[in-house]
XYZ file of N, CA and C in Angstrom:
657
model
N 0.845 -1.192 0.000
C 0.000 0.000 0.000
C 0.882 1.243 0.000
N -0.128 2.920 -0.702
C 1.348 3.498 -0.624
C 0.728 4.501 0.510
N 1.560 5.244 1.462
C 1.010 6.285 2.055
C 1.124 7.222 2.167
N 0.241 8.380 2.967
C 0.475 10.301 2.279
C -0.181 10.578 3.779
N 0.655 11.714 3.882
C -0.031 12.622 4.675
C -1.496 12.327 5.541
N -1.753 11.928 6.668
C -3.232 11.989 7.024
C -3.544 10.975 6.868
N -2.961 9.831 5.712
C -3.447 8.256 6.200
C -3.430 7.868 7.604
N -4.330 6.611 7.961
C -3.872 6.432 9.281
C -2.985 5.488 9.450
N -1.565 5.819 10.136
C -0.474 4.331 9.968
C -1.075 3.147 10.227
N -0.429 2.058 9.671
C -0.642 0.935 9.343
C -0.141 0.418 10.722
N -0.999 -0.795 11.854
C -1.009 -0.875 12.792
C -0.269 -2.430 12.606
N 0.819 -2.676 13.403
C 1.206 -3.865 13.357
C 1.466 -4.956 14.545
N 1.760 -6.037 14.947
C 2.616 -6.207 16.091
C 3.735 -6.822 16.189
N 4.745 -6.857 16.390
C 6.361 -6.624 16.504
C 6.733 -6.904 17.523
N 8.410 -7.970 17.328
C 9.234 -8.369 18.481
C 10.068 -6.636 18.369
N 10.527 -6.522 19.641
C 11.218 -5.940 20.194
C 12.657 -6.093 20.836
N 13.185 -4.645 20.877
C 14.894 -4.548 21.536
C 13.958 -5.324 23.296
N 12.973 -4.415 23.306
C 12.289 -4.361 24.675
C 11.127 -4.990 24.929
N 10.802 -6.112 24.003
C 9.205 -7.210 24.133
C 9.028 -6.890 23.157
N 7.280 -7.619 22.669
C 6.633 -7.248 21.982
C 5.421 -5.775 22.144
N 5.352 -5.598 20.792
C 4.504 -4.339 21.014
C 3.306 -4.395 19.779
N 2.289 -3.862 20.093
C 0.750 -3.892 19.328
C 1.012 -1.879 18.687
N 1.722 -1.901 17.773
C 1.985 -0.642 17.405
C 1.159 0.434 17.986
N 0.133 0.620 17.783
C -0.820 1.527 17.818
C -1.410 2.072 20.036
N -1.367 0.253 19.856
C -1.679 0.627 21.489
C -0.370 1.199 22.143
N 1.121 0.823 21.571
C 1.983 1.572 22.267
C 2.584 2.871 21.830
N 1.533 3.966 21.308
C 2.132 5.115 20.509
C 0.820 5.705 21.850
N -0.132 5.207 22.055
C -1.632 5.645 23.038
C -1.516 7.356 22.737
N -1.172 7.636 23.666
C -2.060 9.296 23.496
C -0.818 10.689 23.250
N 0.370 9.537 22.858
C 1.772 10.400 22.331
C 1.872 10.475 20.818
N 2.740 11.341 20.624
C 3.260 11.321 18.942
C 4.449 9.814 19.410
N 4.294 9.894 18.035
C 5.318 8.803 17.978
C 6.397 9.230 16.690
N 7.326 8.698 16.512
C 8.369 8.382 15.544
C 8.783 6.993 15.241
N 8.594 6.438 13.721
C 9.134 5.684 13.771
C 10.623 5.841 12.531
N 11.613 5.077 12.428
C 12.550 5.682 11.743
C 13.118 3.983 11.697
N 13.622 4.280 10.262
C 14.096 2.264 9.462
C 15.080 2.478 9.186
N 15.928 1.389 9.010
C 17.287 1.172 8.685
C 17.476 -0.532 8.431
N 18.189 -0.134 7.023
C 18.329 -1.045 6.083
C 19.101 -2.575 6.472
N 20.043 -2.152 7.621
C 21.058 -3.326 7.957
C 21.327 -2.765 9.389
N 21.393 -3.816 10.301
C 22.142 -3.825 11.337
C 23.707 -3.924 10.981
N 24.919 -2.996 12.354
C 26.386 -3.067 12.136
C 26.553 -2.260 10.885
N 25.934 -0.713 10.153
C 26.093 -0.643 9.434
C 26.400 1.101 9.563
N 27.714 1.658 9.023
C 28.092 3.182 9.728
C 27.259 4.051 9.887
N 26.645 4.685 9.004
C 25.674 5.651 9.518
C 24.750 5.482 10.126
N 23.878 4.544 9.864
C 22.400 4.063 10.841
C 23.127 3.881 12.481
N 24.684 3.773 12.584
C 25.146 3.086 14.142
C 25.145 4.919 14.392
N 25.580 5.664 13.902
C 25.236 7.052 14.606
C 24.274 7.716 14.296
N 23.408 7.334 13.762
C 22.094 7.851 13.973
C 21.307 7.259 15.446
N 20.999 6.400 15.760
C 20.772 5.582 16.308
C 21.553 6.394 18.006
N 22.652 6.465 17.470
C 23.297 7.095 18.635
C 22.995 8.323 18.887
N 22.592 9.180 18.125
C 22.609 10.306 18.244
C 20.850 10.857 18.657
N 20.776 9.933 18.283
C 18.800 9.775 18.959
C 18.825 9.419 20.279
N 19.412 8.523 20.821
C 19.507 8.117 21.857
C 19.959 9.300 22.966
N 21.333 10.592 22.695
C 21.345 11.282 23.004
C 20.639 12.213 23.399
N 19.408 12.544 22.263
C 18.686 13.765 22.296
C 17.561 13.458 22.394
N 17.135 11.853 22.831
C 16.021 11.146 22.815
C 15.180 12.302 24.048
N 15.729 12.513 25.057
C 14.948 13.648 26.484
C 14.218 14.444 25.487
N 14.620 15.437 24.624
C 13.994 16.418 24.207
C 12.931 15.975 23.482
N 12.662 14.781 22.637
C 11.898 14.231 22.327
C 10.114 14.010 23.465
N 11.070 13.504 24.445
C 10.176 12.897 25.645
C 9.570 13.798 26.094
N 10.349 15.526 26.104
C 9.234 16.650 26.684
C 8.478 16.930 26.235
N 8.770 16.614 24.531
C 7.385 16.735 23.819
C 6.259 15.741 23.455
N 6.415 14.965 24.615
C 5.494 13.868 24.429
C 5.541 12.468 23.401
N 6.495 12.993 22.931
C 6.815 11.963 21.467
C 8.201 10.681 21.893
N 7.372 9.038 21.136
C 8.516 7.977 21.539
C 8.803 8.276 20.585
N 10.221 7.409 20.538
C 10.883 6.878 19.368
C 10.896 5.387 19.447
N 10.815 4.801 18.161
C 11.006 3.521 18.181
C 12.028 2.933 16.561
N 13.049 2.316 16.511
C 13.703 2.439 15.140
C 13.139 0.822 14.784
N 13.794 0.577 13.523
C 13.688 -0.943 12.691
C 14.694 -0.667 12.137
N 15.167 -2.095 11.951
C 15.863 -2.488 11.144
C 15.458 -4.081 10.484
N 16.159 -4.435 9.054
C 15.666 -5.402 8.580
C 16.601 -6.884 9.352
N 16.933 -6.540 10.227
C 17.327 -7.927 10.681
C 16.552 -8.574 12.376
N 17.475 -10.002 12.738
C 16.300 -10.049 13.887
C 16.668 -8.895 15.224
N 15.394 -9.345 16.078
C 15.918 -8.828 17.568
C 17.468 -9.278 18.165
N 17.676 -10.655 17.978
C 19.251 -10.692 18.675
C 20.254 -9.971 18.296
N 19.937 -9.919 16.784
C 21.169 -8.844 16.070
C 21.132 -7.833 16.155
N 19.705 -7.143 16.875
C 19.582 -5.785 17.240
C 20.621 -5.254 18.533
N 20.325 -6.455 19.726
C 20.566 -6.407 20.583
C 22.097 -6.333 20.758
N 22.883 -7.289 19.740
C 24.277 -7.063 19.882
C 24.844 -5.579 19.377
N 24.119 -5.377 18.399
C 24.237 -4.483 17.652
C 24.471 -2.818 18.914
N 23.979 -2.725 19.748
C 23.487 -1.932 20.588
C 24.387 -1.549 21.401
N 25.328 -2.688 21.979
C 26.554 -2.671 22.613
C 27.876 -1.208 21.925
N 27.361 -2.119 20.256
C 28.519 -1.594 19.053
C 28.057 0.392 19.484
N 26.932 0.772 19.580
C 26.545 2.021 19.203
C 26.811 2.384 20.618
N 26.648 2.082 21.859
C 26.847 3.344 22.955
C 28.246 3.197 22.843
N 29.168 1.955 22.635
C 30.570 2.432 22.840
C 30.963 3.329 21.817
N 30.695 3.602 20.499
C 31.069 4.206 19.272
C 30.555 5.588 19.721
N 29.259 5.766 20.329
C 28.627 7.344 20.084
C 28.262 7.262 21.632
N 28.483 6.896 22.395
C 28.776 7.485 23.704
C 27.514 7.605 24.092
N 26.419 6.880 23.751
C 24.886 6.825 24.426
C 24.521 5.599 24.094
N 23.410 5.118 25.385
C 22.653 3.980 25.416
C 21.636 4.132 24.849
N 21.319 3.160 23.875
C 19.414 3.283 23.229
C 18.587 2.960 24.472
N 17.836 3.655 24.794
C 16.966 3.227 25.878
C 15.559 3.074 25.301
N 15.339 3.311 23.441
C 14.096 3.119 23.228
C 14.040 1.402 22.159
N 13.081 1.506 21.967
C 12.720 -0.152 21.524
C 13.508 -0.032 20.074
N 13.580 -1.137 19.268
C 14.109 -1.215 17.906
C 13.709 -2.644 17.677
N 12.965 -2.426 16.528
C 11.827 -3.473 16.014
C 12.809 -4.687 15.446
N 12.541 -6.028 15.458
C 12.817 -6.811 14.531
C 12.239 -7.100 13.348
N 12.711 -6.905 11.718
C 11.769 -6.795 11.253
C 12.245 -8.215 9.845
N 12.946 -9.201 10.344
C 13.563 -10.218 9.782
C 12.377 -10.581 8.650
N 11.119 -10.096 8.450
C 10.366 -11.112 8.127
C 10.112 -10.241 6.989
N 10.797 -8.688 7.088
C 10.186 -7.933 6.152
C 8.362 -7.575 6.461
N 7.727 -7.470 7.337
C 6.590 -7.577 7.371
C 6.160 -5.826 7.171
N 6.903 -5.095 8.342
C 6.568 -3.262 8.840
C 6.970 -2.703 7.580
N 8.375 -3.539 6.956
C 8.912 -2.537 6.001
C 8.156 -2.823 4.978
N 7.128 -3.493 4.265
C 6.281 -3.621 3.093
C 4.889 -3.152 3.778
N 4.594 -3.229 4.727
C 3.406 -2.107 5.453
C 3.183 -0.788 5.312
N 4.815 -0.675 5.432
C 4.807 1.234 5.545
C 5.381 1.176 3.905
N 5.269 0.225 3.142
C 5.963 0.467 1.351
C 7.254 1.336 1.322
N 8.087 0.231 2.223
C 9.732 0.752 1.808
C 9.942 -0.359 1.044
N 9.159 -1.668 1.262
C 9.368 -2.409 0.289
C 8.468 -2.968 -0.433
N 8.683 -3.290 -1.844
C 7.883 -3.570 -2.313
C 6.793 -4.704 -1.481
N 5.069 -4.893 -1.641
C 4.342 -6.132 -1.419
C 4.917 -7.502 -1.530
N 5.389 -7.554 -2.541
C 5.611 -8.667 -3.438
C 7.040 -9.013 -3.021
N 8.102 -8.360 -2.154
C 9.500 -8.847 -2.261
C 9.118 -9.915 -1.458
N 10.002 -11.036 -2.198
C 10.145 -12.283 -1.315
C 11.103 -12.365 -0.159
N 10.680 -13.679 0.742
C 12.158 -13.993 1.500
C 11.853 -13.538 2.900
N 12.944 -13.384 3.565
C 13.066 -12.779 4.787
C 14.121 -11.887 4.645
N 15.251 -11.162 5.811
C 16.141 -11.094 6.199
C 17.567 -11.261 5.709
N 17.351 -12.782 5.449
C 18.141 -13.515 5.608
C 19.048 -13.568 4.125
N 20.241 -13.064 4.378
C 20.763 -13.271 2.911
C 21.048 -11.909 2.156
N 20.103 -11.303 2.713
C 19.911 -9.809 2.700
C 20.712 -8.912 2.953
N 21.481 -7.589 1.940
C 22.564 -6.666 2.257
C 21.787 -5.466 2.679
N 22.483 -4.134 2.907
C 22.305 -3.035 2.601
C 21.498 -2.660 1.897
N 22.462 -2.682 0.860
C 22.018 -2.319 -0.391
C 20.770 -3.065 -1.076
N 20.696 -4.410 -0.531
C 19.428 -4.603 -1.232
C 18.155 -3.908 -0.173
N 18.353 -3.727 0.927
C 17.262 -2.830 2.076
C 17.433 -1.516 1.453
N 18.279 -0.408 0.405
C 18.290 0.704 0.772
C 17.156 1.354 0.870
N 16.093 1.270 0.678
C 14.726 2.075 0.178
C 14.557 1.637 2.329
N 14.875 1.072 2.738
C 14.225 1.382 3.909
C 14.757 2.397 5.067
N 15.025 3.283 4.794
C 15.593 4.368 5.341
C 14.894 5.846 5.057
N 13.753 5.776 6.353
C 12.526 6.988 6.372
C 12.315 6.938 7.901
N 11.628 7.990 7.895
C 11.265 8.420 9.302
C 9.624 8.650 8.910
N 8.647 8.418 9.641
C 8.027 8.608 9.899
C 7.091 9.039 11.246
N 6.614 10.150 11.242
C 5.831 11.020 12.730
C 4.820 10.831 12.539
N 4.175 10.281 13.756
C 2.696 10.200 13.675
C 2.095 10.723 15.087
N 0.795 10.934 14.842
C 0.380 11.830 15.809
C -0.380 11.025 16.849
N -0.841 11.431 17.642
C -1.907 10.548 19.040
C -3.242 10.034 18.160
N -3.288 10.866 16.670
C -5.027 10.494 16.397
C -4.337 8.964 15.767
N -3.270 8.390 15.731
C -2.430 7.484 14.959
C -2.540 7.989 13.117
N -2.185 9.264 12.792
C -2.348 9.405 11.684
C -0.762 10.170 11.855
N -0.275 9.900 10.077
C 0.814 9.875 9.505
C 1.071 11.558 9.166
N 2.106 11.937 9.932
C 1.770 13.846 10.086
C 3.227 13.693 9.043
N 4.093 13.579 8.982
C 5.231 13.088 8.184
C 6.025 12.499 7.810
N 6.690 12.283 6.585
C 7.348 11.060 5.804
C 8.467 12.013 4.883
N 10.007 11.623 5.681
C 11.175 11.533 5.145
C 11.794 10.226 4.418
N 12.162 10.186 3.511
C 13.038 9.064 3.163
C 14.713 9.743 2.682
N 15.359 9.051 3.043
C 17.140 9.204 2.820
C 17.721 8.260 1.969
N 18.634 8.733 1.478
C 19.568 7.688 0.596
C 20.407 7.295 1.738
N 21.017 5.659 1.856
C 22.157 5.209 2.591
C 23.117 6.050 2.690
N 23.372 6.657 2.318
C 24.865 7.790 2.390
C 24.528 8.410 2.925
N 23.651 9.351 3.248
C 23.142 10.676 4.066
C 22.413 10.138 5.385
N 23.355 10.620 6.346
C 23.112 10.781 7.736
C 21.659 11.785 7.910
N 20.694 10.788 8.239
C 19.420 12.123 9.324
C 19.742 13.493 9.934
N 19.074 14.312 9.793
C 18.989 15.563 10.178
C 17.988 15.320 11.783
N 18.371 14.863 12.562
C 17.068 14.858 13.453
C 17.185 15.700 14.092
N 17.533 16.870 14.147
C 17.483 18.312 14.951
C 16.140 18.877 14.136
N 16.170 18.796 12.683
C 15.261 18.868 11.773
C 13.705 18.664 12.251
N 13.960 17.397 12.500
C 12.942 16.547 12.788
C 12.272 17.099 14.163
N 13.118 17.226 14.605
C 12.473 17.853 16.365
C 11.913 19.135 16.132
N 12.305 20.430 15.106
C 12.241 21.520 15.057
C 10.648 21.204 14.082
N 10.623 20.501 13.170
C 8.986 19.831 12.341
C 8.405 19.294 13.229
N 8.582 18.232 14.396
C 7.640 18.472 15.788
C 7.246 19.478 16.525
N 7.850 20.336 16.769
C 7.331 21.677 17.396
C 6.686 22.502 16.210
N 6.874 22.723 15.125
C 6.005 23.561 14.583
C 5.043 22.475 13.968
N 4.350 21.333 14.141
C 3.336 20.219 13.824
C 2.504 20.687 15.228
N 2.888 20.304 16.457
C 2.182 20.573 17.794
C 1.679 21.616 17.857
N 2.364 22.756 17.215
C 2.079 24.035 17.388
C 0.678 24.271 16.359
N 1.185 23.810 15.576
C 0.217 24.495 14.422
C -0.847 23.035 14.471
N -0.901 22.156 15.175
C -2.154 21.225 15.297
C -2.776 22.248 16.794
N -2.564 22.569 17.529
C -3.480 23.594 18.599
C -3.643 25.138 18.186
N -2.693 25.551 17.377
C -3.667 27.038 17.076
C -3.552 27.172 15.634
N -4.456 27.893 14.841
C -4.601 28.029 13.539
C -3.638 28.873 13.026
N -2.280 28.447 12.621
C -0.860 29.168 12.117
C -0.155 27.985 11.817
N 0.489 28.476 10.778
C 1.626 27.930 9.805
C 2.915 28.484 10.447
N 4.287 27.927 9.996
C 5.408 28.319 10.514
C 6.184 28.102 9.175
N 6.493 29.558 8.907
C 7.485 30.029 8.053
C 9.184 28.959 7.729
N 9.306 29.315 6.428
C 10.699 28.923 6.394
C 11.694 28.776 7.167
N 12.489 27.600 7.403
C 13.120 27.685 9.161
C 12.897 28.323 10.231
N 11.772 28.091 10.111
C 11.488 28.897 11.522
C 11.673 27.549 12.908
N 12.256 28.505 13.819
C 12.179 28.002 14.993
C 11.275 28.245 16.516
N 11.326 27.005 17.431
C 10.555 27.578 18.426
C 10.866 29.047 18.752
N 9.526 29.528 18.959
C 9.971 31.286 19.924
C 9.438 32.199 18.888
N 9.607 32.178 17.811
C 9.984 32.761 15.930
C 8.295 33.396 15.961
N 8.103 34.255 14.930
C 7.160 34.660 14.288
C 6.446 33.518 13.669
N 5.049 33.495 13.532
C 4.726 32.673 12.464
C 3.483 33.372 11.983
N 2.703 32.890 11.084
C 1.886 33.031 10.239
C 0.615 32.976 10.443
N -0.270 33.595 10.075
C -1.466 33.046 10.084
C -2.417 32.425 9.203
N -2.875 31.119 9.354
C -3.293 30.239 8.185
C -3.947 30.725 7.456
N -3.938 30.476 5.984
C -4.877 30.864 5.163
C -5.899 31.016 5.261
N -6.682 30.141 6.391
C -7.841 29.225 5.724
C -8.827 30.251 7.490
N -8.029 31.366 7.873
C -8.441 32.549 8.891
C -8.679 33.504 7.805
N -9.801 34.035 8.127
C -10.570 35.146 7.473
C -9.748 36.127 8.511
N -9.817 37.274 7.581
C -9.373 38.653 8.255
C -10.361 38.908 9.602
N -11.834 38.717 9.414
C -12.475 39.314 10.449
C -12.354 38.067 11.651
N -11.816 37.020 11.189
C -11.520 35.593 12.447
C -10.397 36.176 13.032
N -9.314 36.391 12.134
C -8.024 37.177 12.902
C -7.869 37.901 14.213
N -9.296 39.077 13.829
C -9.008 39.936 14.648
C -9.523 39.560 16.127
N -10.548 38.592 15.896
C -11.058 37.750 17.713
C -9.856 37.206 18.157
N -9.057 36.236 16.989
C -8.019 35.401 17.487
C -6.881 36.696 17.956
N -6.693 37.491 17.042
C -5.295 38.517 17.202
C -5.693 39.397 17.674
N -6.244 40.105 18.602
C -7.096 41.437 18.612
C -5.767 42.473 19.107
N -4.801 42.370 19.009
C -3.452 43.159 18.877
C -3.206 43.039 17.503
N -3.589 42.846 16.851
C -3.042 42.701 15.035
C -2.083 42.011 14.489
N -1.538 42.360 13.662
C -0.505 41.415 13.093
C 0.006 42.380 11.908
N 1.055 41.973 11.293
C 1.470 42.375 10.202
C 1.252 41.882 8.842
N 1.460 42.561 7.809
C 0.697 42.226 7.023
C 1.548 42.410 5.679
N 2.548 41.772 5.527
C 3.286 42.294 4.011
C 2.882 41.540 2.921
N 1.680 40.677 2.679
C 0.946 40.570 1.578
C -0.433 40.639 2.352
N -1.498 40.500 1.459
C -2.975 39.938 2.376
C -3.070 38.498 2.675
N -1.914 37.645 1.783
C -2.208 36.393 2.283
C -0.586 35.549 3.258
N -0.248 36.819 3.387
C 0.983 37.281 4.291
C 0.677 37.507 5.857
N 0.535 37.182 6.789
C 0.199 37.928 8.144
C 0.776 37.354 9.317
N 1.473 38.103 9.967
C 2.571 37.735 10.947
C 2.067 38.013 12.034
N 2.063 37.208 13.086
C 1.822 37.647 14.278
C 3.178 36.582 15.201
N 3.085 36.841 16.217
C 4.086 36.605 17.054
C 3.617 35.129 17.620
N 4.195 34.287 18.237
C 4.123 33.026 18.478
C 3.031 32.897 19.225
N 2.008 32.478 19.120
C 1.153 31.769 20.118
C 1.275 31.517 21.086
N 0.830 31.106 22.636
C 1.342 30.226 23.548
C 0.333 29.978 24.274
């Protein structure tokens, strides 16, 4: 199946770094993240992985898990895990799916329906298409979808900074400008009539087009 924006993720259940899990019941009334990787023991996914694990807190204030995959089993996850806090100097403390069977990664269409097989036998390079992130929200619907080439390391500072302006702009009616960051100016949605504005803004806003209008951050 393929998916967009506003579908509702595809609900699965999965061995775990940390048990099994019923996808959906363990995302309950948080955002979630989920984020794939093509091969276990493999350089960039081992510091990504690490580097999530680091900045995983800031995640947690905003209510949002993380959970990763990879296409091999749970044991190989598990050794695998050792390799990443000694390399990047943090412990994963969140789950990381086994996904040997290929089942999540043709769910969420990193891989084709139809690929045969398991795991097993399986490179990199033949996983590369499984390397995406996906955010989903408490309604369990799909708020965004990155995919990466194997060579390019995640931006997940990125990713945290598209969580705060998603939260933001799912509780008040505003858009957030080109890099914009928490704190920043933002916008007011199109889809606000001028005379809605002024109940919502009754200090005003700026206005350098009509479908231009700045007001200062919400809170």
């Amino acid at each position: 199946m393929s998916l967009r924006i506003n579908d509702i993720a595809p609900d699965f259940r999965a061995e775990t770094t940390q048990g099994p899990i019923q996808f959906h019941q363990w995302i309950g009334d948080s955002w979630a993240i989920l984020f794939s990787h093509p091969k276990d023991f493999t350089p960039v996914c081992t510091t990504e992985l690490g580097y999530l694990a680091r900045i995983e807190p800031e995640f947690r204030k905003r209510n949002v898990k993380l959970v990763g995959l990879s296409v091999d089993p749970v044991d190989s996850h598990s050794r695998w895990l050792g390799d990443i806090e000694e390399t990047q100097g943090a412990k994963v403390n969140y789950p990381i799916i086994g996904d040997a069977d290929l089942q999540v990664s043709k769910l969420y269409n990193m891989l084709p329906a139809e690929e045969p097989g398991t795991s097993e036998g399986r490179t990199a390079a033949t996983n590369q298409t499984v390397r995406s992130v996906f955010v989903i929200g408490p309604d369990k619907k799909v708020k965004l979808m990155m995919t990466y080439p194997m060579t390019t390391g995640r931006n997940f500072d990125e990713i945290l900074r598209a969580i705060d302006s998603m939260q933001l702009t799912s509780k008040f009616r505003v858009a957030t400008p080109a890099n914009w960051k928490q704190g920043e100016d933002v916008i007011i949605a199109g889809s606000v009539s001028d005379e809605e504005a002024k109940k919502l803004y009754p200090q005003g806003w700026k206005a350098i087009r009509p479908y231009l209008r700045v007001v200062p951050q919400p809170k």
